[in-house]
Amino acid sequence: MASSNSASPFPVPPPADPADEVVREFGPLLRTYKSGRVERPLVAPPVGPGHDAATGVHSRDVDLGACSVRLYLPQAAVAADGAGKLPVVVYVHGGGFVAESAASPGYHLFLNRLAAAGPALGVSVDYRLAPEHPLPAGYDDCLAALKWALSAADPWVAAHGDLGRVFVAGDSAGANICHHLAMHPDVRGHAAATADGTAPGRAPLKGAVLIHPWFWGSEAVGEEPRDPAFRAMGAGLWFFACPGTSDMDDPRMNPMAPGAPGLGALACERVMVCAAEGDFLRWRGRAYAEAVAAARGRALEDAGGGVELLETMGEGHVFYLFKPDCDKAKEMLAKMVAFINAP
């Protein structure tokens, strides 16, 4: 029998560092450690701007201070040499307010394709993320970026952007932010500040596209689960990203909550909401579209009511980022382009 004092043939691992203990984890999206270290396992390495050979779109980054934007200029604008101006799409990426960026490969690919298909001038916002920068930092950054775009301070926007056709668009948490932008007093007041007789009473935004918007609330809508524990779990990331929130019926998370500002105040002429059958947020998106239509005195099904709902069957949350070449992703892009180009 071997002596109990003999050395083990296997190295003994060092004791675990207590600072490396996981404090919070939100699936593959975010992991925080006791040391303060933050991991975002799902996020792919960023890609740089430049010329996209597949679409002919040129992109470049612009530093705005606390945040930055990535601009996308399609070949159509370059060829026109300023002869015809393009709609401007201010895009806000998703990621639960805690992950992703304008430089994430999936978003860079989508913005290149959107800019080329529009054609449109894209302004993709790279806003600060929680937990390093808790909300409302992300809301504030996106508001600053939208106001910057509306000011036409950049030569690409000034030369090629039609400020009478400015859209906000985003997915998931980014769609949530787009609603916040369209409701913000600074944006609603922009029309009054620029009404000089050429466009009296015109809304400052031509439209908003909310893709699989992340809204929630204490009361279920549609076929959402009613279980209080499920509802609390669905709001867990919101409480983490926005520690100053009141509850899951904070109007920023639940724009249909009692006491929330009326949806009739949205500073855009038209609204498009995209939902996906396999997304647990599907019913919330549908309820939002119905509520916006009702605030305008119309039913969602009314043609010409200014509110559109696109429901993609057989797909899940932000499927178009994970399967950009599938037929349904192409269909969603085509519907979005048609919405942007509608009179």
Coordinates of C-alpha atoms in Angstrom, one line a residue:
M1 CA 0.0 0.0 0.0
A2 CA 1.3 3.4 -0.9
S3 CA 2.2 5.7 2.0
S4 CA -0.4 8.3 2.9
N5 CA 2.5 10.9 2.8
S6 CA 3.4 10.2 -0.8
A7 CA 3.0 13.1 -3.3
S8 CA 0.0 13.0 -5.6
P9 CA 0.8 12.6 -9.3
F10 CA -1.8 15.2 -10.1
P11 CA -1.2 18.9 -9.4
V12 CA -3.4 20.4 -6.8
P13 CA -5.3 23.4 -8.2
P14 CA -4.9 26.7 -6.3
P15 CA -7.8 27.7 -4.1
A16 CA -10.5 29.6 -5.9
D17 CA -10.2 33.3 -5.7
P18 CA -13.3 34.6 -3.8
A19 CA -13.2 37.7 -6.0
D20 CA -14.0 35.5 -9.0
E21 CA -17.3 34.4 -7.5
V22 CA -20.3 35.0 -9.8
V23 CA -22.7 37.6 -8.3
R24 CA -25.3 37.9 -11.0
E25 CA -25.9 36.0 -14.2
F26 CA -28.5 36.6 -17.0
G27 CA -28.1 33.6 -19.3
P28 CA -25.4 34.0 -21.9
L29 CA -26.0 37.7 -22.0
L30 CA -24.2 39.0 -18.9
R31 CA -22.2 37.7 -16.0
T32 CA -20.9 39.8 -13.2
Y33 CA -18.3 38.9 -10.6
K34 CA -17.6 39.9 -7.0
S35 CA -14.4 41.6 -8.2
G36 CA -16.5 43.9 -10.4
R37 CA -15.4 42.1 -13.6
V38 CA -18.2 41.9 -16.2
E39 CA -18.4 39.3 -18.9
R40 CA -20.7 39.3 -22.0
P41 CA -20.3 35.7 -23.4
L42 CA -22.9 36.1 -26.2
V43 CA -21.3 39.2 -27.7
A44 CA -19.0 38.5 -30.7
P45 CA -15.8 40.6 -31.3
P46 CA -16.6 44.0 -32.8
V47 CA -16.0 44.8 -36.5
G48 CA -14.7 48.1 -37.8
P49 CA -16.3 50.5 -40.2
G50 CA -15.3 50.9 -43.8
H51 CA -16.5 49.9 -47.3
D52 CA -18.8 46.9 -47.4
A53 CA -18.1 45.1 -50.7
A54 CA -21.3 43.1 -50.6
T55 CA -23.6 46.1 -50.5
G56 CA -21.4 49.0 -51.6
V57 CA -22.2 50.8 -48.3
H58 CA -19.6 53.1 -46.7
S59 CA -19.5 53.4 -42.9
R60 CA -17.6 55.5 -40.4
D61 CA -17.7 56.2 -36.7
V62 CA -18.3 59.6 -35.1
D63 CA -17.5 60.3 -31.5
L64 CA -20.2 62.3 -29.7
G65 CA -18.6 62.4 -26.3
A66 CA -20.4 60.0 -23.9
C67 CA -21.5 57.9 -26.9
S68 CA -20.7 57.5 -30.6
V69 CA -22.6 56.6 -33.8
R70 CA -21.7 54.6 -36.8
L71 CA -22.9 56.2 -40.0
Y72 CA -23.9 54.2 -43.1
L73 CA -23.9 55.8 -46.5
P74 CA -25.2 53.7 -49.4
Q75 CA -23.7 53.7 -52.9
A76 CA -27.0 55.3 -54.2
A77 CA -26.1 58.5 -52.2
V78 CA -22.6 58.5 -53.5
A79 CA -23.7 58.1 -57.1
A80 CA -26.4 60.8 -56.8
D81 CA -23.8 63.3 -55.4
G82 CA -26.4 65.1 -53.3
A83 CA -29.0 65.3 -56.1
G84 CA -31.6 63.3 -54.1
K85 CA -31.7 63.1 -50.4
L86 CA -32.4 59.9 -48.5
P87 CA -34.4 59.0 -45.4
V88 CA -32.4 58.9 -42.2
V89 CA -32.8 55.9 -40.0
V90 CA -31.5 56.3 -36.4
Y91 CA -31.0 52.7 -35.3
V92 CA -30.8 51.5 -31.6
H93 CA -29.4 48.1 -31.0
G94 CA -30.8 45.6 -28.5
G95 CA -29.1 43.5 -25.8
G96 CA -31.1 44.0 -22.7
F97 CA -29.5 47.4 -22.0
V98 CA -26.4 45.5 -21.0
A99 CA -24.8 44.0 -24.1
E100 CA -24.0 44.4 -27.8
S101 CA -22.9 47.6 -29.7
A102 CA -23.2 49.3 -33.0
A103 CA -20.0 47.4 -33.9
S104 CA -21.5 44.0 -33.2
P105 CA -21.2 41.9 -36.4
G106 CA -25.0 41.1 -36.6
Y107 CA -25.9 44.8 -36.3
H108 CA -23.2 45.9 -38.7
L109 CA -24.4 43.5 -41.3
F110 CA -28.1 44.5 -40.8
L111 CA -27.3 48.2 -41.1
N112 CA -25.3 47.7 -44.3
R113 CA -28.2 45.8 -45.8
L114 CA -30.8 48.3 -44.6
A115 CA -28.9 51.3 -45.9
A116 CA -28.4 49.6 -49.3
A117 CA -32.0 48.3 -49.6
G118 CA -33.7 51.6 -48.6
P119 CA -31.7 53.3 -49.8
A120 CA -31.3 55.2 -46.5
L121 CA -28.7 56.9 -44.5
G122 CA -28.1 54.9 -41.3
V123 CA -27.2 56.3 -37.9
S124 CA -26.4 53.4 -35.6
V125 CA -26.1 54.5 -31.9
D126 CA -23.3 53.0 -29.7
Y127 CA -24.7 53.9 -26.3
R128 CA -23.3 53.2 -22.8
L129 CA -24.3 49.9 -21.2
A130 CA -25.4 48.8 -17.7
P131 CA -24.1 47.8 -15.2
E132 CA -21.1 50.0 -15.8
H133 CA -23.5 52.8 -16.8
P134 CA -26.9 52.1 -15.3
L135 CA -30.0 53.5 -17.0
P136 CA -30.9 56.3 -17.8
A137 CA -27.4 56.6 -19.3
G138 CA -28.5 54.6 -22.4
Y139 CA -31.7 56.6 -22.8
D140 CA -29.7 59.9 -22.5
D141 CA -27.1 58.8 -25.1
C142 CA -29.7 57.8 -27.7
L143 CA -31.5 61.1 -27.2
A144 CA -28.2 63.0 -27.7
A145 CA -27.5 61.0 -30.8
L146 CA -31.0 61.6 -32.3
K147 CA -30.8 65.3 -31.6
W148 CA -27.3 65.3 -33.2
A149 CA -28.8 63.6 -36.3
L150 CA -31.7 66.1 -36.5
S151 CA -29.2 69.0 -36.3
A152 CA -27.4 67.8 -39.5
A153 CA -24.1 68.6 -37.9
D154 CA -22.3 65.9 -39.9
P155 CA -21.5 66.4 -43.5
W156 CA -23.0 63.1 -44.6
V157 CA -26.2 63.9 -42.9
A158 CA -26.2 67.5 -44.2
A159 CA -25.5 66.5 -47.8
H160 CA -27.5 63.3 -48.1
G161 CA -30.1 63.1 -45.3
D162 CA -33.7 64.2 -45.7
L163 CA -34.6 65.7 -42.3
G164 CA -38.3 65.5 -43.3
R165 CA -38.0 61.7 -43.3
V166 CA -36.2 60.8 -40.1
F167 CA -37.1 57.4 -38.5
V168 CA -36.1 55.7 -35.3
A169 CA -35.8 52.0 -35.3
G170 CA -34.5 49.4 -32.9
D171 CA -34.9 45.9 -31.6
S172 CA -35.7 44.5 -28.1
A173 CA -34.2 47.0 -25.6
G174 CA -33.4 49.3 -28.5
A175 CA -37.1 49.3 -29.5
N176 CA -37.9 50.3 -25.9
I177 CA -35.5 53.2 -26.2
C178 CA -37.1 54.2 -29.6
H179 CA -40.5 54.5 -27.8
H180 CA -38.8 56.7 -25.1
L181 CA -37.3 58.9 -27.8
A182 CA -40.6 59.4 -29.6
M183 CA -42.2 60.4 -26.4
H184 CA -39.5 62.7 -25.1
P185 CA -40.4 66.4 -24.8
D186 CA -37.2 67.5 -26.5
V187 CA -38.1 65.4 -29.6
R188 CA -41.8 66.4 -29.5
G189 CA -40.8 70.0 -29.2
H190 CA -38.4 69.8 -32.2
A191 CA -41.2 70.4 -34.6
A192 CA -42.2 73.7 -33.0
A193 CA -38.6 74.8 -32.9
T194 CA -38.2 74.2 -36.7
A195 CA -41.7 75.1 -37.9
D196 CA -40.9 78.0 -40.2
G197 CA -43.9 77.8 -42.5
T198 CA -42.4 75.2 -44.8
A199 CA -43.8 72.2 -42.8
P200 CA -46.2 73.6 -40.2
G201 CA -47.3 71.1 -37.6
R202 CA -45.2 68.3 -39.1
A203 CA -44.1 65.6 -36.6
P204 CA -40.3 65.7 -36.0
L205 CA -40.1 61.9 -36.8
K206 CA -41.6 60.4 -40.0
G207 CA -41.9 57.0 -38.3
A208 CA -40.7 54.5 -35.7
V209 CA -40.0 50.8 -36.3
L210 CA -40.1 48.7 -33.1
I211 CA -38.7 45.2 -33.7
H212 CA -39.7 42.7 -30.9
P213 CA -39.9 45.5 -28.4
W214 CA -39.0 44.8 -24.8
F215 CA -41.9 46.0 -22.8
W216 CA -43.2 44.3 -19.7
G217 CA -45.6 44.9 -16.8
S218 CA -47.1 43.5 -13.6
E219 CA -50.3 42.5 -15.4
A220 CA -50.3 40.0 -18.2
V221 CA -51.6 40.9 -21.7
G222 CA -52.7 38.5 -24.4
E223 CA -51.5 35.0 -23.7
E224 CA -48.6 36.0 -21.5
P225 CA -48.3 33.8 -18.3
R226 CA -50.2 35.2 -15.4
D227 CA -47.9 33.6 -12.7
P228 CA -46.5 36.4 -10.5
A229 CA -43.1 34.6 -10.2
F230 CA -42.8 34.5 -14.0
R231 CA -43.7 38.1 -14.3
A232 CA -41.1 39.0 -11.7
M233 CA -38.5 36.9 -13.5
G234 CA -39.3 38.6 -16.8
A235 CA -38.4 42.0 -15.2
G236 CA -35.2 40.9 -13.4
L237 CA -32.9 42.3 -16.0
W238 CA -34.8 45.6 -16.1
F239 CA -34.3 46.0 -12.3
F240 CA -30.6 45.2 -12.7
A241 CA -30.1 47.7 -15.6
C242 CA -32.2 50.4 -14.1
P243 CA -31.7 50.4 -10.3
G244 CA -33.5 53.6 -9.8
T245 CA -36.8 52.3 -11.3
S246 CA -40.0 52.2 -9.3
D247 CA -41.2 48.8 -10.5
M248 CA -42.0 46.8 -13.7
D249 CA -44.8 49.3 -14.4
D250 CA -42.4 52.1 -14.7
P251 CA -43.6 53.9 -17.9
R252 CA -40.2 53.3 -19.5
M253 CA -40.8 49.5 -19.3
N254 CA -44.6 49.5 -19.4
P255 CA -45.8 52.4 -21.7
M256 CA -49.4 51.1 -21.3
A257 CA -49.4 51.2 -17.4
P258 CA -52.0 53.3 -15.6
G259 CA -50.6 56.8 -15.3
A260 CA -48.1 56.4 -18.2
P261 CA -48.0 59.3 -20.7
G262 CA -50.7 59.0 -23.4
L263 CA -49.5 57.2 -26.6
G264 CA -51.2 59.9 -28.6
A265 CA -48.1 62.1 -27.8
L266 CA -45.8 59.9 -29.9
A267 CA -43.8 62.4 -32.0
C268 CA -44.0 60.3 -35.2
E269 CA -46.5 60.1 -38.1
R270 CA -46.4 56.3 -38.5
V271 CA -45.5 53.3 -36.3
M272 CA -44.5 49.8 -37.4
V273 CA -44.2 47.0 -34.7
C274 CA -42.6 43.7 -35.5
A275 CA -43.4 40.6 -33.4
A276 CA -42.4 36.9 -33.6
E277 CA -44.5 33.9 -32.8
G278 CA -41.9 32.2 -30.7
D279 CA -41.0 35.3 -28.7
F280 CA -42.4 35.6 -25.2
L281 CA -42.6 39.4 -25.8
R282 CA -45.0 38.8 -28.8
W283 CA -48.2 39.6 -26.9
R284 CA -46.7 42.8 -25.4
G285 CA -45.7 44.0 -28.9
R286 CA -49.2 43.4 -30.3
A287 CA -50.8 45.1 -27.3
Y288 CA -48.6 48.1 -27.8
A289 CA -49.5 48.4 -31.5
E290 CA -53.2 48.1 -30.6
A291 CA -52.8 50.8 -27.9
V292 CA -51.0 53.2 -30.3
A293 CA -53.7 52.7 -32.9
A294 CA -56.5 53.3 -30.3
A295 CA -54.8 56.5 -29.1
R296 CA -55.1 57.7 -32.7
G297 CA -58.7 56.8 -32.8
R298 CA -58.3 53.8 -35.1
A299 CA -58.3 50.1 -35.0
L300 CA -55.1 48.2 -35.7
E301 CA -56.7 46.6 -38.8
D302 CA -57.7 50.0 -40.3
A303 CA -55.9 50.7 -43.5
G304 CA -54.2 54.1 -43.4
G305 CA -54.3 54.3 -39.6
G306 CA -50.6 54.9 -39.4
V307 CA -49.9 51.8 -37.4
E308 CA -48.6 48.5 -38.9
L309 CA -48.1 45.1 -37.2
L310 CA -45.8 42.5 -38.8
E311 CA -46.1 39.1 -37.1
T312 CA -43.5 36.6 -38.2
M313 CA -44.6 33.0 -37.6
G314 CA -42.3 30.2 -36.7
E315 CA -39.5 32.4 -35.5
G316 CA -38.2 33.7 -32.2
H317 CA -36.8 36.9 -30.6
V318 CA -34.5 38.9 -33.0
F319 CA -34.2 35.9 -35.3
Y320 CA -33.1 38.2 -38.2
L321 CA -29.8 38.8 -36.4
F322 CA -29.1 35.1 -36.0
K323 CA -30.4 34.0 -39.4
P324 CA -29.9 37.0 -41.6
D325 CA -30.2 35.1 -44.8
C326 CA -33.4 33.2 -44.1
D327 CA -36.5 34.1 -46.2
K328 CA -38.4 35.5 -43.2
A329 CA -35.5 37.9 -42.3
K330 CA -35.5 39.1 -46.0
E331 CA -39.3 39.5 -45.8
M332 CA -39.0 41.6 -42.6
L333 CA -36.3 43.8 -44.2
A334 CA -38.5 44.3 -47.3
K335 CA -41.5 45.3 -45.2
M336 CA -39.3 47.7 -43.2
V337 CA -38.0 49.3 -46.4
A338 CA -41.5 49.6 -47.8
F339 CA -42.6 51.3 -44.5
I340 CA -39.6 53.8 -44.7
N341 CA -40.3 54.6 -48.3
A342 CA -44.1 55.0 -48.0
P343 CA -45.4 58.6 -48.6

